[in-house]
Coordinates of C-alpha atoms in Angstrom, one line a residue:
Chain A
M104 CA 95.3 138.3 197.5
H105 CA 96.6 135.8 195.0
T106 CA 99.3 134.6 197.4
I107 CA 96.8 134.1 200.2
K108 CA 94.6 132.1 197.8
S109 CA 97.5 129.9 196.8
L110 CA 98.5 129.4 200.4
G111 CA 95.0 128.4 201.2
W112 CA 95.1 125.8 198.5
V113 CA 98.5 124.5 199.7
V114 CA 97.3 124.2 203.3
G115 CA 94.0 122.7 202.2
L116 CA 95.6 120.1 200.0
S117 CA 98.2 119.3 202.6
I118 CA 95.4 118.5 205.1
V119 CA 93.7 116.3 202.6
A120 CA 96.9 114.5 201.6
L121 CA 97.8 113.9 205.3
G122 CA 94.3 112.5 205.8
I123 CA 94.8 110.1 202.9
A124 CA 98.4 109.2 203.8
A125 CA 97.5 108.3 207.4
P126 CA 96.4 104.7 207.3
A127 CA 93.3 103.7 209.2
R128 CA 94.3 101.3 211.9
A129 CA 91.6 99.5 213.8
D130 CA 93.9 97.7 216.1
R131 CA 95.7 100.9 217.3
S132 CA 96.0 101.2 221.1
Y133 CA 96.0 104.5 222.8
S134 CA 97.7 105.5 226.1
D135 CA 95.4 106.1 229.0
I136 CA 95.9 109.8 229.8
T137 CA 92.8 110.2 232.0
G138 CA 93.3 111.0 235.7
T139 CA 96.5 112.1 237.4
N140 CA 98.6 109.1 236.7
I141 CA 99.4 108.6 233.0
W142 CA 100.1 105.0 232.1
N143 CA 101.5 104.0 228.8
N144 CA 99.1 101.2 228.0
T145 CA 100.7 100.1 224.7
A146 CA 101.1 96.4 224.8
P147 CA 104.8 95.4 225.2
V148 CA 106.2 93.3 222.5
F149 CA 108.7 90.8 224.0
D150 CA 111.6 89.8 221.9
T151 CA 110.6 86.3 221.2
D152 CA 114.1 85.5 219.8
D153 CA 112.6 83.1 217.4
K154 CA 115.3 83.5 214.7
L155 CA 114.5 82.6 211.1
D156 CA 115.6 79.1 210.2
P157 CA 119.1 79.6 208.7
E158 CA 118.4 76.8 206.3
L159 CA 115.4 78.8 205.0
T160 CA 117.4 81.9 204.7
A161 CA 120.1 80.0 202.8
N162 CA 117.5 78.6 200.6
I163 CA 116.1 82.0 199.7
T164 CA 119.5 83.4 199.0
R165 CA 120.3 80.4 196.8
L166 CA 117.0 80.8 194.9
N167 CA 117.7 84.5 194.3
Q168 CA 121.2 83.8 193.0
E169 CA 120.1 80.9 190.8
S170 CA 117.0 82.6 189.5
Q171 CA 119.1 85.7 188.5
A172 CA 121.5 83.5 186.6
A173 CA 118.7 81.5 185.0
F174 CA 116.9 84.7 184.0
Q175 CA 119.9 86.0 182.2
A176 CA 120.6 82.6 180.6
C177 CA 117.0 82.4 179.5
G178 CA 117.1 85.9 178.0
A179 CA 120.3 85.0 176.1
A180 CA 118.8 81.8 174.8
L181 CA 115.7 83.5 173.6
T182 CA 117.8 86.2 171.8
Q183 CA 119.8 83.5 170.1
Q184 CA 116.6 81.6 169.2
T185 CA 114.7 84.5 167.8
P186 CA 114.8 84.5 164.0
T187 CA 116.1 87.5 162.2
S188 CA 112.9 87.8 160.1
R189 CA 109.3 86.7 160.1
R190 CA 108.6 83.7 157.9
F191 CA 105.4 82.8 156.1
T192 CA 105.6 79.1 155.0
R193 CA 103.7 76.7 152.8
Q194 CA 103.3 74.2 155.7
P195 CA 102.2 74.9 159.3
Q196 CA 105.0 75.8 161.5
T197 CA 105.8 74.1 164.8
P198 CA 106.4 76.4 167.8
P199 CA 110.0 76.7 168.9
A200 CA 111.0 74.6 171.8
V201 CA 111.3 76.3 175.2
P202 CA 115.1 76.7 175.8
Q203 CA 116.5 74.6 178.6
A204 CA 117.5 77.8 180.5
C205 CA 113.9 79.0 180.5
Q206 CA 112.7 75.6 181.7
R207 CA 115.1 76.0 184.6
L208 CA 113.6 79.4 185.3
E209 CA 110.1 77.8 185.4
Q210 CA 111.3 75.2 187.9
L211 CA 112.7 78.0 190.1
R212 CA 109.4 79.9 189.9
A213 CA 107.6 76.8 191.2
E214 CA 110.2 76.6 194.0
V215 CA 109.6 80.2 194.9
E216 CA 105.8 79.6 195.1
N217 CA 106.4 76.7 197.5
L218 CA 108.8 78.7 199.6
R219 CA 106.4 81.6 199.7
T220 CA 103.7 79.4 201.1
T221 CA 106.1 78.1 203.7
L222 CA 107.0 81.6 204.8
Q223 CA 103.4 82.7 204.9
Q224 CA 102.6 79.8 207.2
K225 CA 105.5 80.7 209.4
D226 CA 104.3 84.3 209.6
I227 CA 100.8 83.1 210.6
S228 CA 102.1 80.9 213.3
R229 CA 104.4 83.6 214.6
A230 CA 101.5 86.1 214.7
S231 CA 99.3 83.8 216.6
S232 CA 101.9 82.7 219.1
G233 CA 101.0 83.0 222.8
L234 CA 103.7 85.6 223.4
R235 CA 101.4 88.6 222.9
T236 CA 100.4 90.2 226.1
W237 CA 96.9 91.3 224.9
Chain B
M162 CA 112.3 96.7 213.8
R163 CA 114.4 93.6 213.6
Q164 CA 111.4 91.7 212.5
M165 CA 110.6 94.2 209.9
K166 CA 114.2 94.0 208.5
R167 CA 114.0 90.3 208.3
K168 CA 110.7 90.4 206.6
N169 CA 111.9 93.0 204.1
F170 CA 114.9 90.9 203.3
R171 CA 112.7 87.9 202.6
T172 CA 110.1 89.7 200.5
A173 CA 112.7 91.8 198.6
G174 CA 114.2 88.6 197.2
F175 CA 110.8 87.3 196.1
K176 CA 109.8 90.6 194.5
W177 CA 113.0 90.7 192.5
L178 CA 112.6 87.1 191.3
L179 CA 108.9 87.4 190.4
G180 CA 109.6 90.7 188.7
A181 CA 112.4 89.2 186.7
I182 CA 110.3 86.3 185.7
A183 CA 107.4 88.6 184.7
V184 CA 109.7 90.8 182.7
G185 CA 111.3 87.7 181.1
F186 CA 108.0 86.4 179.9
V187 CA 106.6 89.7 178.8
G188 CA 109.8 90.1 176.7
V189 CA 108.9 86.8 174.9
A190 CA 105.6 88.1 173.7
T191 CA 105.2 88.6 170.0
P192 CA 105.4 92.2 169.0
V193 CA 102.5 93.7 167.1
H194 CA 103.4 94.8 163.6
A195 CA 102.0 97.4 161.4
E196 CA 100.0 96.4 158.3
D197 CA 101.6 94.1 155.8
M198 CA 100.9 94.9 152.1
F199 CA 100.8 92.1 149.6
G200 CA 98.8 92.9 146.5
N201 CA 98.7 95.0 143.3
E202 CA 99.2 98.3 145.0
A203 CA 102.4 97.2 146.8
V204 CA 104.4 94.4 148.4
Q205 CA 105.8 95.9 151.5
F206 CA 106.4 94.8 155.1
P207 CA 107.1 96.8 158.3
V208 CA 109.8 94.2 159.3
D209 CA 112.1 91.8 157.5
T210 CA 109.8 89.1 156.2
T211 CA 110.6 85.8 154.5
V212 CA 107.9 84.3 152.3
E213 CA 108.0 80.8 150.9
F214 CA 106.5 80.5 147.3
E215 CA 105.3 77.4 145.5
F216 CA 105.0 77.1 141.7
K217 CA 101.6 75.6 140.9
E218 CA 101.3 75.5 137.1
S219 CA 101.6 77.4 133.9
H220 CA 99.5 77.5 130.7
G221 CA 100.6 78.7 127.3
A222 CA 103.4 78.1 124.9
Y223 CA 105.6 81.0 126.0
L224 CA 108.8 80.4 128.1
S225 CA 108.3 82.3 131.4
T226 CA 110.4 83.6 134.3
L227 CA 108.9 85.0 137.4
G228 CA 110.7 87.0 140.1
V229 CA 110.7 89.8 142.6
V230 CA 111.8 93.3 141.8
N231 CA 112.9 95.8 144.4
L232 CA 111.2 99.0 143.2
D233 CA 113.7 101.2 145.0
T234 CA 116.8 99.7 143.5
G235 CA 115.5 97.9 140.4
E236 CA 117.2 94.7 141.5
Q237 CA 115.5 91.6 140.2
T238 CA 115.6 88.1 141.8
V239 CA 114.3 85.1 140.0
L240 CA 111.9 82.8 141.9
F241 CA 110.8 80.4 139.2
Q242 CA 112.0 79.8 135.7
E243 CA 110.7 77.6 133.0
V244 CA 113.4 75.4 131.5
K245 CA 110.9 74.4 128.7
P246 CA 107.7 76.3 127.8
Y247 CA 105.4 73.4 128.7
D248 CA 105.7 69.8 129.9
A249 CA 105.2 68.1 126.5
F250 CA 107.6 70.4 124.7
G251 CA 109.7 68.4 122.3
S252 CA 107.7 65.2 122.7
G253 CA 105.7 65.7 119.5
Q254 CA 102.4 65.4 121.4
P255 CA 99.7 67.7 120.0
Q256 CA 98.6 70.4 122.4
S257 CA 95.1 71.7 122.8
S258 CA 95.2 75.5 122.7
S259 CA 92.6 77.5 124.5
P260 CA 93.6 81.1 124.6
G261 CA 91.4 83.4 126.7
Q262 CA 90.1 80.7 128.9
N263 CA 91.1 80.0 132.4
N264 CA 92.5 76.5 132.4
I265 CA 93.8 76.2 135.9
G266 CA 93.5 72.7 137.2
T267 CA 93.3 71.2 133.7
A268 CA 95.9 69.9 131.2
I269 CA 94.5 72.2 128.4
D270 CA 96.6 74.9 126.8
F271 CA 100.3 73.9 127.1
L272 CA 100.3 72.8 130.7
G273 CA 103.6 73.4 132.6
T274 CA 104.3 71.7 135.9
V275 CA 107.2 70.7 138.2
D276 CA 106.3 67.0 137.8
G277 CA 106.3 67.4 134.0
G278 CA 109.7 69.2 134.1
A279 CA 108.7 72.7 132.8
V280 CA 109.9 74.2 136.1
Q281 CA 112.6 72.5 138.2
N282 CA 111.9 73.9 141.6
R283 CA 108.6 73.6 143.4
L284 CA 109.5 75.9 146.2
S285 CA 111.4 79.2 146.4
E286 CA 111.7 81.8 149.1
Y287 CA 112.5 85.5 149.3
T288 CA 113.3 87.8 152.2
F289 CA 111.7 91.2 151.8
K290 CA 113.5 93.9 153.6
A291 CA 111.5 96.1 156.0
N292 CA 109.9 99.2 154.6
T293 CA 111.0 98.5 151.1
R294 CA 108.7 98.5 148.1
Y295 CA 108.6 95.4 145.9
A296 CA 106.6 93.9 143.1
F297 CA 106.6 90.7 141.2
Y298 CA 107.5 90.5 137.5
L299 CA 106.8 87.9 134.8
E300 CA 108.8 87.8 131.6
S301 CA 107.7 85.7 128.7
V302 CA 109.3 84.8 125.4
S303 CA 107.4 83.3 122.4
P304 CA 108.6 80.0 121.0
T305 CA 110.2 81.8 118.0
G306 CA 111.8 84.3 120.3
Q307 CA 110.2 87.2 118.4
T308 CA 107.8 88.3 121.1
R309 CA 109.0 89.3 124.5
R310 CA 106.7 90.4 127.2
S311 CA 107.4 91.8 130.7
V312 CA 104.6 92.6 133.1
R313 CA 104.6 93.6 136.7
S314 CA 102.2 92.8 139.6
T315 CA 101.6 96.5 140.1
T316 CA 98.7 96.3 137.6
N317 CA 95.6 94.1 138.1
L318 CA 95.6 93.6 134.3
A319 CA 98.6 91.3 134.8
A320 CA 98.4 89.7 138.2
A321 CA 95.4 88.7 140.3
F322 CA 96.1 88.3 144.1
N323 CA 93.7 86.1 146.0
G324 CA 94.0 85.0 149.7
R325 CA 96.0 86.0 152.8
L326 CA 99.6 85.2 153.7
D327 CA 98.5 83.8 157.1
G328 CA 95.2 82.5 155.8
G329 CA 96.0 78.8 155.7
T330 CA 94.2 76.7 153.1
N331 CA 90.9 77.9 151.7
E332 CA 89.2 76.2 148.8
E333 CA 92.3 74.7 147.2
I334 CA 94.3 77.9 147.7
T335 CA 97.0 78.0 150.4
G336 CA 98.1 81.5 151.4
V337 CA 98.0 84.0 148.5
R338 CA 97.5 82.8 145.0
I339 CA 99.1 85.1 142.4
A340 CA 97.7 84.2 139.0
W341 CA 99.2 85.9 135.9
D342 CA 98.1 87.0 132.5
D343 CA 101.2 87.5 130.5
A344 CA 99.5 89.8 128.1
G345 CA 98.7 92.1 131.0
L346 CA 98.7 95.4 129.3
P347 CA 95.7 97.4 128.2
Q348 CA 95.4 96.5 124.5
P349 CA 92.6 95.6 122.1
G350 CA 91.8 91.9 122.0
K351 CA 93.7 91.2 125.3
D352 CA 92.7 87.9 126.9
E353 CA 92.1 87.7 130.6
D354 CA 92.7 84.1 131.4
F355 CA 95.1 84.6 134.4
D356 CA 96.4 81.1 134.1
D357 CA 99.7 81.8 132.2
F358 CA 101.7 81.4 135.4
V359 CA 100.3 80.5 138.8
I360 CA 102.2 80.6 142.1
E361 CA 101.1 80.7 145.7
A362 CA 102.8 82.5 148.6
G363 CA 102.9 81.7 152.3
G364 CA 99.9 80.4 154.0
F365 CA 101.1 79.8 157.5
P366 CA 102.5 82.6 159.8
P367 CA 105.3 82.3 162.3
V368 CA 104.2 80.5 165.5
P369 CA 104.7 82.6 168.7
C370 CA 106.5 81.1 171.7
P371 CA 104.4 78.7 173.6
P372 CA 102.6 80.2 176.5
I373 CA 104.2 79.7 179.9
R374 CA 101.9 79.3 182.8

């Protein structure tokens, strides 16, 4: 009795989980299976062969490599700059200067944002290209 | 599928970079510390903490030395030491005595200052080790050398704390003022002038890293 109850729970939860996991897709196309002839009506996606700009790829790779190096350098600089103890002084203290390595990391972050925008624009133009059949 | 692979390659790079940047900047954030203690009950910090002290003035004819004592080890460190009991010592100038009155800010009652040469250093600093109990002590010797007094900041009969280490300047006090009464023991006829030795501690906290947008 206990086992049956448990099994019931498992099956029930599995159904719920599958229901949640399956994403709702409004643009999904279904094959026409009415009548005697069954046609697969899924829109064909033609290989547009519009390769990614190699320069863009190289730029992304470079950014990744440079940012990894800059991130490590920034971390090391901050560790070196961090004082060993807190300090309460008689005069107001000036904030420590941002290490040069961290400034470079900031520059790279700005570059990434620009590149992200470029890529998003490319994605939009690819998606709205006239190569879709319907 | 090929398109997906390309897209994944592109976005994975960005995710890594942005993640790294985010982690980097989170790591720079100032950690939150437990409560600092800086008063009669205790002088104790949760992390190693350096405090800068300033000698303000002293009143009285006794020669005084002020320092920090590690209550766990008993080790004493001098912060300020009078090289003469008051500024006019040895000059033959008559001194107006005013025992029992608080004469801070006046020249009454054997004034001792840095400018007048009673104490040679205006500033001093000490690094308090994390989670270690400390107190301040004041030792005084009478002009004849017959009377020697030693009091600690662990009693409010000897030391009066006023202010905050990170409180900036408020009404002529920067940071924490520690004003001393060198007769700070419960006894009949004890004065409570708390001007025998006056120092101030800190005032301005460490500045966190500048925010990065």
